[in-house]
Short mmCIF file of C-alpha atoms and ligand atoms in Angstrom, two decimals:
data_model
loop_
_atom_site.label_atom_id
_atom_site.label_comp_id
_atom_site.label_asym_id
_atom_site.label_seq_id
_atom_site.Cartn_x
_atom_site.Cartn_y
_atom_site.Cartn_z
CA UNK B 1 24.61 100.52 164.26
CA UNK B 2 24.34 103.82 162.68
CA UNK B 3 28.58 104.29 161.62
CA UNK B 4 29.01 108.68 161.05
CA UNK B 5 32.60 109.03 161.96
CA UNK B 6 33.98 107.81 158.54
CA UNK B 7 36.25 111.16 158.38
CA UNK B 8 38.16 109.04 161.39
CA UNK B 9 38.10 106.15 159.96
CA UNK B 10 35.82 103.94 157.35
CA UNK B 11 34.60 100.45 157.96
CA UNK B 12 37.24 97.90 155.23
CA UNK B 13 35.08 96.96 152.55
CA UNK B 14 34.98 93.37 151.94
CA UNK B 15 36.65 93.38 148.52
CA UNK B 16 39.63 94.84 150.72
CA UNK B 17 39.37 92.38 153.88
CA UNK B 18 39.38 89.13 151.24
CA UNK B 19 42.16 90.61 149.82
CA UNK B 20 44.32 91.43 152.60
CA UNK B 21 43.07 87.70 154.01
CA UNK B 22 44.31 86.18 150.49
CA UNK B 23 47.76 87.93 150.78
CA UNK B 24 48.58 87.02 154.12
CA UNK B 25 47.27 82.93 153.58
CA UNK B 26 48.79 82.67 150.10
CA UNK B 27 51.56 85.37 148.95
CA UNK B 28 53.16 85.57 152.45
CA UNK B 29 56.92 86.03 150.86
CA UNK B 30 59.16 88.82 151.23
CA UNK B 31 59.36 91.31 148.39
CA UNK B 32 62.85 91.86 148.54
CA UNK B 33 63.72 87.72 148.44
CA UNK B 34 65.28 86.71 145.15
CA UNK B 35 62.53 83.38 145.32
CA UNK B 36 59.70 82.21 143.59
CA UNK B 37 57.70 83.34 146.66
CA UNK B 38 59.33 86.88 146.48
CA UNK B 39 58.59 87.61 143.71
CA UNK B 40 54.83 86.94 143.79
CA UNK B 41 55.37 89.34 146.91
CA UNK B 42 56.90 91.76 144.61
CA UNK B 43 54.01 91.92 141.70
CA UNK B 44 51.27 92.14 144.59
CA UNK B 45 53.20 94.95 145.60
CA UNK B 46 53.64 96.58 141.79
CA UNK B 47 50.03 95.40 141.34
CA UNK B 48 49.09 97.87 144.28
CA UNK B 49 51.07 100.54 143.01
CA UNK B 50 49.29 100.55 139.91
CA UNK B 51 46.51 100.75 140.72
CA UNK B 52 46.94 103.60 143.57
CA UNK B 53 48.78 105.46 140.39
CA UNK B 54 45.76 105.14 138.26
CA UNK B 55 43.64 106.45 140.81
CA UNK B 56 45.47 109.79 141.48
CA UNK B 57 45.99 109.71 137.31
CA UNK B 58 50.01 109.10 137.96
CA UNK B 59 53.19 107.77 137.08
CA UNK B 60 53.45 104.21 139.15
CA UNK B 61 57.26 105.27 139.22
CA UNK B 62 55.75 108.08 141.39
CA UNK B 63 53.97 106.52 143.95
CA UNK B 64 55.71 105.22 147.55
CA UNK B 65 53.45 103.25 149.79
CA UNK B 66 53.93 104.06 153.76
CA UNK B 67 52.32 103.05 156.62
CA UNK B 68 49.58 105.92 156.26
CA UNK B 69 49.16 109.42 156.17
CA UNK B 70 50.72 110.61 159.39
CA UNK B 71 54.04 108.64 158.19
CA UNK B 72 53.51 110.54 154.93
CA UNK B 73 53.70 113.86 155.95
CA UNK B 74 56.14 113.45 158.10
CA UNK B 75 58.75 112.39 154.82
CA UNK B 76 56.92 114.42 152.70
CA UNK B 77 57.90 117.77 155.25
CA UNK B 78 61.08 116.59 156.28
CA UNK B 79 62.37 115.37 153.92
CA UNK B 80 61.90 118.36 151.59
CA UNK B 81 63.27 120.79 154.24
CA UNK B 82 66.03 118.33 154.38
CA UNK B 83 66.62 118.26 150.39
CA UNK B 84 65.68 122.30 149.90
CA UNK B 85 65.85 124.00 153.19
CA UNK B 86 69.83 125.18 153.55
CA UNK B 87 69.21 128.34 151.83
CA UNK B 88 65.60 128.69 151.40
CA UNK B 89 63.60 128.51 155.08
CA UNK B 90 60.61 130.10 154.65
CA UNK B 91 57.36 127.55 155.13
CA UNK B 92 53.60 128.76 153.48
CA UNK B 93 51.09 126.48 155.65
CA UNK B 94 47.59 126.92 156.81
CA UNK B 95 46.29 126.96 159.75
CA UNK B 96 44.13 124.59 159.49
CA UNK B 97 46.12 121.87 158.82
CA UNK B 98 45.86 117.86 160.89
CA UNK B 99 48.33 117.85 163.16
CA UNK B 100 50.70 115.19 161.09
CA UNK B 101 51.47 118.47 159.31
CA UNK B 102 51.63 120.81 161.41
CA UNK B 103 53.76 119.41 164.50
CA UNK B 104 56.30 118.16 162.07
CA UNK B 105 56.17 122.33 160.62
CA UNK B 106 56.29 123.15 163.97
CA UNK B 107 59.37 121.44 164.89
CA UNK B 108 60.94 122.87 161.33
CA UNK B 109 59.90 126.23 163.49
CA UNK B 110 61.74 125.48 166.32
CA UNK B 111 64.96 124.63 164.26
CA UNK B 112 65.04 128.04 162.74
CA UNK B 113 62.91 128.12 159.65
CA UNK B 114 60.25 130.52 158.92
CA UNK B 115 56.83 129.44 159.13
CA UNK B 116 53.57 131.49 157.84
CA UNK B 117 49.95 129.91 159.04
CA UNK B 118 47.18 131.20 156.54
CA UNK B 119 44.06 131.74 157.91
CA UNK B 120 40.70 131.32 156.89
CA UNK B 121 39.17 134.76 156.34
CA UNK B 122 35.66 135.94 158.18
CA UNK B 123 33.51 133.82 155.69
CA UNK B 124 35.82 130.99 156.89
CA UNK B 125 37.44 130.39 153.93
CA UNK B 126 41.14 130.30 152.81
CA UNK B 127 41.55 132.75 150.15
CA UNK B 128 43.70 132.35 147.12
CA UNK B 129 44.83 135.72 147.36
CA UNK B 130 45.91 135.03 150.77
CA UNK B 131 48.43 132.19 149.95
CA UNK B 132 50.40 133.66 146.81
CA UNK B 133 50.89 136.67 148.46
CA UNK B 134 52.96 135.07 150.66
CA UNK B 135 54.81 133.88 147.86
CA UNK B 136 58.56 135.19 147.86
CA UNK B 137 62.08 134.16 146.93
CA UNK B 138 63.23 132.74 150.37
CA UNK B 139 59.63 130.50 149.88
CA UNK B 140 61.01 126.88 150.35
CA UNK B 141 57.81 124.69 150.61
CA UNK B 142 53.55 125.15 150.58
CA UNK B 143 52.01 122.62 152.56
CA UNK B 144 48.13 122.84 152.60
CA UNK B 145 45.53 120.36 152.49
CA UNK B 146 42.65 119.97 150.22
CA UNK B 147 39.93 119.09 151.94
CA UNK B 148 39.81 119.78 156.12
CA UNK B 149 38.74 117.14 157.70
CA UNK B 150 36.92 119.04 160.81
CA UNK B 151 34.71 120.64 158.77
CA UNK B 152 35.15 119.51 154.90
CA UNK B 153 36.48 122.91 153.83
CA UNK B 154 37.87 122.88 150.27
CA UNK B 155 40.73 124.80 149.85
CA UNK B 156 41.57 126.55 146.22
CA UNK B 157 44.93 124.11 145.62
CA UNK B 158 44.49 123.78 142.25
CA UNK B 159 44.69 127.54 141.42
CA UNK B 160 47.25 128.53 144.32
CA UNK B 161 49.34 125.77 143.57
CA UNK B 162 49.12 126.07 139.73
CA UNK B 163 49.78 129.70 139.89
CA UNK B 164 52.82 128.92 142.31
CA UNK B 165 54.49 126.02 140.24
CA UNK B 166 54.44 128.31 136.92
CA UNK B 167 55.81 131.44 138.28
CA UNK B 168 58.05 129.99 141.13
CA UNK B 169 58.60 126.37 140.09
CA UNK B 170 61.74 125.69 142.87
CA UNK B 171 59.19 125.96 145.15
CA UNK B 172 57.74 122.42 146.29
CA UNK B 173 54.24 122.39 146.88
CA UNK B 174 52.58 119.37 149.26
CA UNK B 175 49.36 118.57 149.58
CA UNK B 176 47.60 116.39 152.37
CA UNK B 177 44.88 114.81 150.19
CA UNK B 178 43.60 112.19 152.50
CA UNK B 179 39.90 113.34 153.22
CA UNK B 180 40.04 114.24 149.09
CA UNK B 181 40.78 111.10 147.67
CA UNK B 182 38.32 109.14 146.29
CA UNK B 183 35.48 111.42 147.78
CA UNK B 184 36.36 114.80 145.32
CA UNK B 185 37.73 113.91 141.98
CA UNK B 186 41.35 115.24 141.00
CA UNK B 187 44.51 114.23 139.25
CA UNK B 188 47.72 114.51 140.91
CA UNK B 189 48.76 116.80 137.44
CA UNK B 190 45.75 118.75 138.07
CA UNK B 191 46.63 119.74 141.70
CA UNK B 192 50.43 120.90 140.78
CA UNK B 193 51.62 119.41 143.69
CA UNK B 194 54.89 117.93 143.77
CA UNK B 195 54.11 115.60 146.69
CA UNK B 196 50.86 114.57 147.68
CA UNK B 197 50.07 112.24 151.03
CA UNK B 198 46.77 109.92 150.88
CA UNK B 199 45.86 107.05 153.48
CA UNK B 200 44.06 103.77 153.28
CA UNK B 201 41.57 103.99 156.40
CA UNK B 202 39.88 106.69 155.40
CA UNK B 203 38.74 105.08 151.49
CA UNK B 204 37.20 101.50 152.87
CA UNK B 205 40.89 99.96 152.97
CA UNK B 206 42.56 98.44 155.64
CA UNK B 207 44.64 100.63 158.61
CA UNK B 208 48.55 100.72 158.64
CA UNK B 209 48.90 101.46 155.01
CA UNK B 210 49.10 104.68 153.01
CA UNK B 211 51.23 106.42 149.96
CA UNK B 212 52.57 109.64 148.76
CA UNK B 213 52.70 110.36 145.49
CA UNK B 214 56.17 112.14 144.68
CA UNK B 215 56.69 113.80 141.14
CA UNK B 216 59.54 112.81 138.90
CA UNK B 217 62.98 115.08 139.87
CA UNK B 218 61.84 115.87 143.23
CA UNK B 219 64.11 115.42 146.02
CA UNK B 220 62.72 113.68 148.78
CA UNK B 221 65.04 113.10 151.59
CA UNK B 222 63.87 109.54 152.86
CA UNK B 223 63.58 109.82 156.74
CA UNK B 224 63.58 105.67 157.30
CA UNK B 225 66.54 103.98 156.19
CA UNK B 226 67.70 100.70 156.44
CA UNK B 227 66.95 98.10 153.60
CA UNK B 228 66.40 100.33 150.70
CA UNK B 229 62.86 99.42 149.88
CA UNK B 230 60.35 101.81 148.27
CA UNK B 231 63.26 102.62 146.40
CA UNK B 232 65.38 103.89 149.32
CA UNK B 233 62.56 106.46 150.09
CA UNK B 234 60.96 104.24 152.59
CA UNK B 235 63.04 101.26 154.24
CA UNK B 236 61.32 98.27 156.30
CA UNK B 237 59.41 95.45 154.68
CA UNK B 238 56.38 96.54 152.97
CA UNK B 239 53.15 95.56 154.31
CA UNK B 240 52.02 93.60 151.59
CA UNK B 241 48.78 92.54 152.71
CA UNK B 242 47.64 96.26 153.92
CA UNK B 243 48.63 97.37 150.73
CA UNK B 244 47.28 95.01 148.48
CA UNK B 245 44.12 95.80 150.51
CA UNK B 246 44.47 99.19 149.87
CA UNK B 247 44.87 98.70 146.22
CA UNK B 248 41.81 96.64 146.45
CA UNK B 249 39.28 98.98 148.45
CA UNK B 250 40.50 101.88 145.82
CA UNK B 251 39.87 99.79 142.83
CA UNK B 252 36.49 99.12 143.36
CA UNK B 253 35.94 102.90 144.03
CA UNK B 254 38.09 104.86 141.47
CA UNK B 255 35.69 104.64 138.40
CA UNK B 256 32.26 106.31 140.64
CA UNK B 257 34.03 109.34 142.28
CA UNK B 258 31.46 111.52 140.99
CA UNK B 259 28.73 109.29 141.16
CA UNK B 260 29.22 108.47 144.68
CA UNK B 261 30.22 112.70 145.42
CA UNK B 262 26.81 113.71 144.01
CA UNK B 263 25.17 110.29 146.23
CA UNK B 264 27.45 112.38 149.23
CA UNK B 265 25.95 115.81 147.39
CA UNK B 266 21.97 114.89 148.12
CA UNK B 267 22.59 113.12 151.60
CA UNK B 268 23.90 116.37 152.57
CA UNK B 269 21.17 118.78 151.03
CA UNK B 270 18.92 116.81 152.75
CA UNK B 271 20.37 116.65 155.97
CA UNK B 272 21.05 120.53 155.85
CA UNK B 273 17.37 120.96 154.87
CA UNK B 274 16.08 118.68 158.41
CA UNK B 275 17.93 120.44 160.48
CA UNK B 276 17.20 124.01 159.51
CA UNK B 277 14.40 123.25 161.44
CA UNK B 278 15.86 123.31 164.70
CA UNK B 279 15.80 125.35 167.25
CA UNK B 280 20.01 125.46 168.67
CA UNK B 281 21.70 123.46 166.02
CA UNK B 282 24.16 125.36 164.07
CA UNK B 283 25.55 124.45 161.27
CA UNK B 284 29.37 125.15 160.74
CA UNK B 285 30.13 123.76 157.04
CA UNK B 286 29.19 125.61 154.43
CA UNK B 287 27.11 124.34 151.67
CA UNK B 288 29.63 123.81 149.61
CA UNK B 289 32.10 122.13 151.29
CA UNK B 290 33.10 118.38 151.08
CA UNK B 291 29.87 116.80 151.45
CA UNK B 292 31.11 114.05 153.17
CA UNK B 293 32.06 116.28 156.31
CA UNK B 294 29.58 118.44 158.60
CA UNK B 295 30.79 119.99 161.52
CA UNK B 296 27.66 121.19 163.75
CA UNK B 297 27.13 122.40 167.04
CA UNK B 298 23.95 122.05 169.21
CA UNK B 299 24.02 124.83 172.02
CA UNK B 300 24.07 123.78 175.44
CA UNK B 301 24.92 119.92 174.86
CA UNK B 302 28.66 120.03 175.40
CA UNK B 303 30.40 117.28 172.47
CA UNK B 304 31.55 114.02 174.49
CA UNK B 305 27.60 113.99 176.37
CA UNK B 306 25.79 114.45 172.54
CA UNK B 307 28.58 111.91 171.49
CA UNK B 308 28.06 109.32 174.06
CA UNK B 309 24.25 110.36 174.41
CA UNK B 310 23.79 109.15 170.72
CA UNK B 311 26.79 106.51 170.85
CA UNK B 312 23.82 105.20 173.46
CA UNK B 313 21.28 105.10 170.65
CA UNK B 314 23.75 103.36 168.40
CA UNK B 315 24.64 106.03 166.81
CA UNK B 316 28.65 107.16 166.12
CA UNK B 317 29.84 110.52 165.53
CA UNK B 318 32.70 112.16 166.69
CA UNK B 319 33.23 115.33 169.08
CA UNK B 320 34.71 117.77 166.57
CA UNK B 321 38.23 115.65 165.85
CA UNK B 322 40.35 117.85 167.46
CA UNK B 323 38.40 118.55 170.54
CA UNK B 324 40.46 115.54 172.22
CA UNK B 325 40.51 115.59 176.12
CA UNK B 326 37.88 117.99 176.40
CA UNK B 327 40.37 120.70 174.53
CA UNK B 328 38.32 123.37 172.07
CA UNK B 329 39.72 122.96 168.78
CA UNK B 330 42.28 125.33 167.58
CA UNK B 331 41.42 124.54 164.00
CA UNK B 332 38.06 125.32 164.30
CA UNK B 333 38.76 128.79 166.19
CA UNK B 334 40.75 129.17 163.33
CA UNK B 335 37.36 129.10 160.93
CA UNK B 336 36.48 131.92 163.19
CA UNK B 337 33.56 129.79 165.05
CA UNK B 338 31.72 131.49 167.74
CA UNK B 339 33.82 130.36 170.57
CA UNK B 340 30.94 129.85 173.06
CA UNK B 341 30.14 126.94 170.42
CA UNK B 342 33.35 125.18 170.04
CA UNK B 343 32.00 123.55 173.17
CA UNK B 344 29.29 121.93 172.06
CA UNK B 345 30.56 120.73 168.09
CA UNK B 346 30.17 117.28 166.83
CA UNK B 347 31.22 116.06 163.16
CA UNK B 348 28.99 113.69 161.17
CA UNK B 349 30.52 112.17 158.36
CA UNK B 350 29.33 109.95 155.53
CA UNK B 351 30.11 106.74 153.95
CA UNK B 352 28.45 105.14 150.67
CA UNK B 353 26.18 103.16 152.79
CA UNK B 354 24.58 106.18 154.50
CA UNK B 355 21.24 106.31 153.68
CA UNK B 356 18.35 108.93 154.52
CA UNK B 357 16.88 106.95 157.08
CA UNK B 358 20.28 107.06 158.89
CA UNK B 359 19.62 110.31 158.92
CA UNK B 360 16.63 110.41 160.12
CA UNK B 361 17.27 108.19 162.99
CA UNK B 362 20.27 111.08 164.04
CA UNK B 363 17.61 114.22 163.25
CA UNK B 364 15.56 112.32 165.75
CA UNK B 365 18.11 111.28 168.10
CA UNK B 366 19.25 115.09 168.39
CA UNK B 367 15.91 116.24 169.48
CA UNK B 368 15.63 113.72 171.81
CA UNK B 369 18.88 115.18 173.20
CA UNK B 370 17.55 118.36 173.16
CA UNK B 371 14.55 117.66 174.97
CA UNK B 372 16.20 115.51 177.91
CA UNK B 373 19.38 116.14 178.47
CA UNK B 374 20.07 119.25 180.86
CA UNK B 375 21.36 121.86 179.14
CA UNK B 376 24.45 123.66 180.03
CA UNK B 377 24.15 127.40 179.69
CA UNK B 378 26.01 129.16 177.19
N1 LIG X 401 45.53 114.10 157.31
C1 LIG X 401 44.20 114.23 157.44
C2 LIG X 401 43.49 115.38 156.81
C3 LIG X 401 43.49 113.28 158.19
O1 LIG X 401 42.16 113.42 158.34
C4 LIG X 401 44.19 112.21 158.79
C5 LIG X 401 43.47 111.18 159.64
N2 LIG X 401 42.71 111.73 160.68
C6 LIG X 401 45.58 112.12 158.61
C7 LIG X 401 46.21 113.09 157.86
C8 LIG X 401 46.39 111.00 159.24
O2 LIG X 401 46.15 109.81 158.55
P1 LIG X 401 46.57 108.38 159.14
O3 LIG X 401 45.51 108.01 160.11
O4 LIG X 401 46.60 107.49 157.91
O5 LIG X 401 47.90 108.51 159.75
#
């Protein structure tokens, strides 16, 4: 099995499996129980949270484990427009965004508040410029992510989001850093965000866990309640084992970001350089986008037959993310590609284990494609 659809999800590494195995055998006790058996719970738990803060370069005060990213941006969203939004209603997004961010905007939209969608200009990227300008005094909340997980874009956070929090600090800035983390090195001080949202799944941990960072003295409004966990900003029973798991699959990666981005770096280069030499296969991330992330389109093979075409050789990619139920994605229109291509995308996307001769075996899988399937004309 050739695995390329690690932007949807990433095979658990074993470091995170025996942990999450361990947990649930041997440290089975409720956090919150005043026992022996709950407290063991409860240093697994700060354990975790340790290490996730050391990871994003953080506060462990600052960091609130949830069931994953979607969950994340839901709070994060809400519950700032809950905390900020009476006065202030005016929402800086892009439009580019995973839809965990944008229905919840969406709905904000529907309620009355003011929502801008930044696009990404004719070179397909999101300018700078473009978000500060937006920048005014009814500005409640920027939401953008920092890397796009269709086609690995990186967005310029750091600089919009530093230039924001100095000149308009009331503003609360949120970024959805889940295909960043651990792939493209940053510090949550580096990013001036005040609330960041990562996820497990996607960094060789376990599904159903996740955590958003939340800077000192801002004002979450916690959209679970009940028991008061996470300190009151997330209620229900943390999943301890998930968790723990995710601690795990992030401490085995945290010290070789860069090691394993410039690894990423050459796969890419010399995928890129293979392909040039194809006749109908275009390329739609640029060179320097997340390495881990290439959207491409090959004309005339419409997505789910190349996907299921290849899944056939062993080989599994996904058919553009968004393009569920044969829909053309709307984020990718909104990188300006040629619509008579959106048909006919598929995203590859690496893990550390890629190697060159997985590579290879898609290059030749492709062509094969190519040269029997019928074509549709486009
Ligand atoms: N944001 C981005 C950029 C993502 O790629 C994903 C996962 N596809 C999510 C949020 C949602 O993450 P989760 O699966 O942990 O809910």
């Amino acid at each position: 099995m050739i695995y390329l659809d690690n932007a949807a999800t990433t095979k658990p590494c074993k470091a995170a499996i025996s942990k999450v195995t361990a947990v649930l055998e041997d440290n089975f006790g409720n956090p919150s129980s005043l026992h022996n058996l709950g407290l063991n719970a409860e240093k697994e738990l700060n354990d975790a949270r340790r290490i996730i803060a050391a990871a994003l370069v953080a506060d462990p005060e600052c960091i609130y484990f949830t069931s994953g990213a979607t969950e994340g941006n839901n709070l994060a969203i809400n519950g700032i427009a809950e905390s900020y939004g009476r006065r202030r209603k005016k929402i800086i997004t892009t439009a580019i965004e995973h839809p965990s961010v944008s229905a919840p905007i969406s709905r904000l939209e529907e309620i009355g508040f003011e929502v801008v969608r930044i696009k990404p200009d004719c070179n397909g990227e999101i300018e700078y410029d473009s978000i500060v300008s937006e920048i005014d005094e009814k500005t409640l909340m920027v939401s953008c992510m920092l890397v796009n997980n269709e086609n690995g874009a990186i967005l310029p956070i750091k600089r919009a989001f530093g230039l924001i929090k100095r000149k308009y600090p009331e503003i609360i800035t949120h970024c959805d850093a889940v295909q960043a983390f651990m792939k493209i090195p940053f510090k949550a001080s580096q990013l001036s965000a005040d609330v960041i949202t990562i996820s497990s799944h996607k960094v060789y941990g376990p599904k159903g866990a996740g955590a958003v960072y939340i800077n000192k003295g801002v004002r979450i409004a916690p959209q679970i309640l009940g028991g008061g966990q996470e300190k009151g900003m997330r209620s229900g029973t943390e999943c301890v084992p998930m968790i723990a798991g995710f601690a795990k699959a992030v401490e085995q990666q945290h010290q070789n970001v860069s090691e394993r981005l410039n690894n990423a770096q050459q796969l890419k280069e010399y995928f890129l350089d293979v392909i040039d030499m194809l006749e109908g296969v275009t390329v739609l991330s640029h060179r320097d986008a997340s390495p881990y992330i290439i959207s491409l389109a090959v004309s005339g093979i419409k997505s789910e037959v190349m996907l299921h075409f290849l899944e056939s050789k062993g080989i599994y990619v996904s058919s553009g993310s968004a393009c569920s139920k044969g829909k053309k994605s709307e984020v990718l229109k909104a990188f300006n590609v040629n619509e008579r291509l959106l048909d006919f995308v598929i995203r590859i996307s690496f893990s550390d284990k890629t190697t060159t001769n997985d590579i290879d075996s898609l290059v030749e899988a492709i062509v094969e494609a190519q040269d029997t399937l019928q074509k549709v004309k486009y």
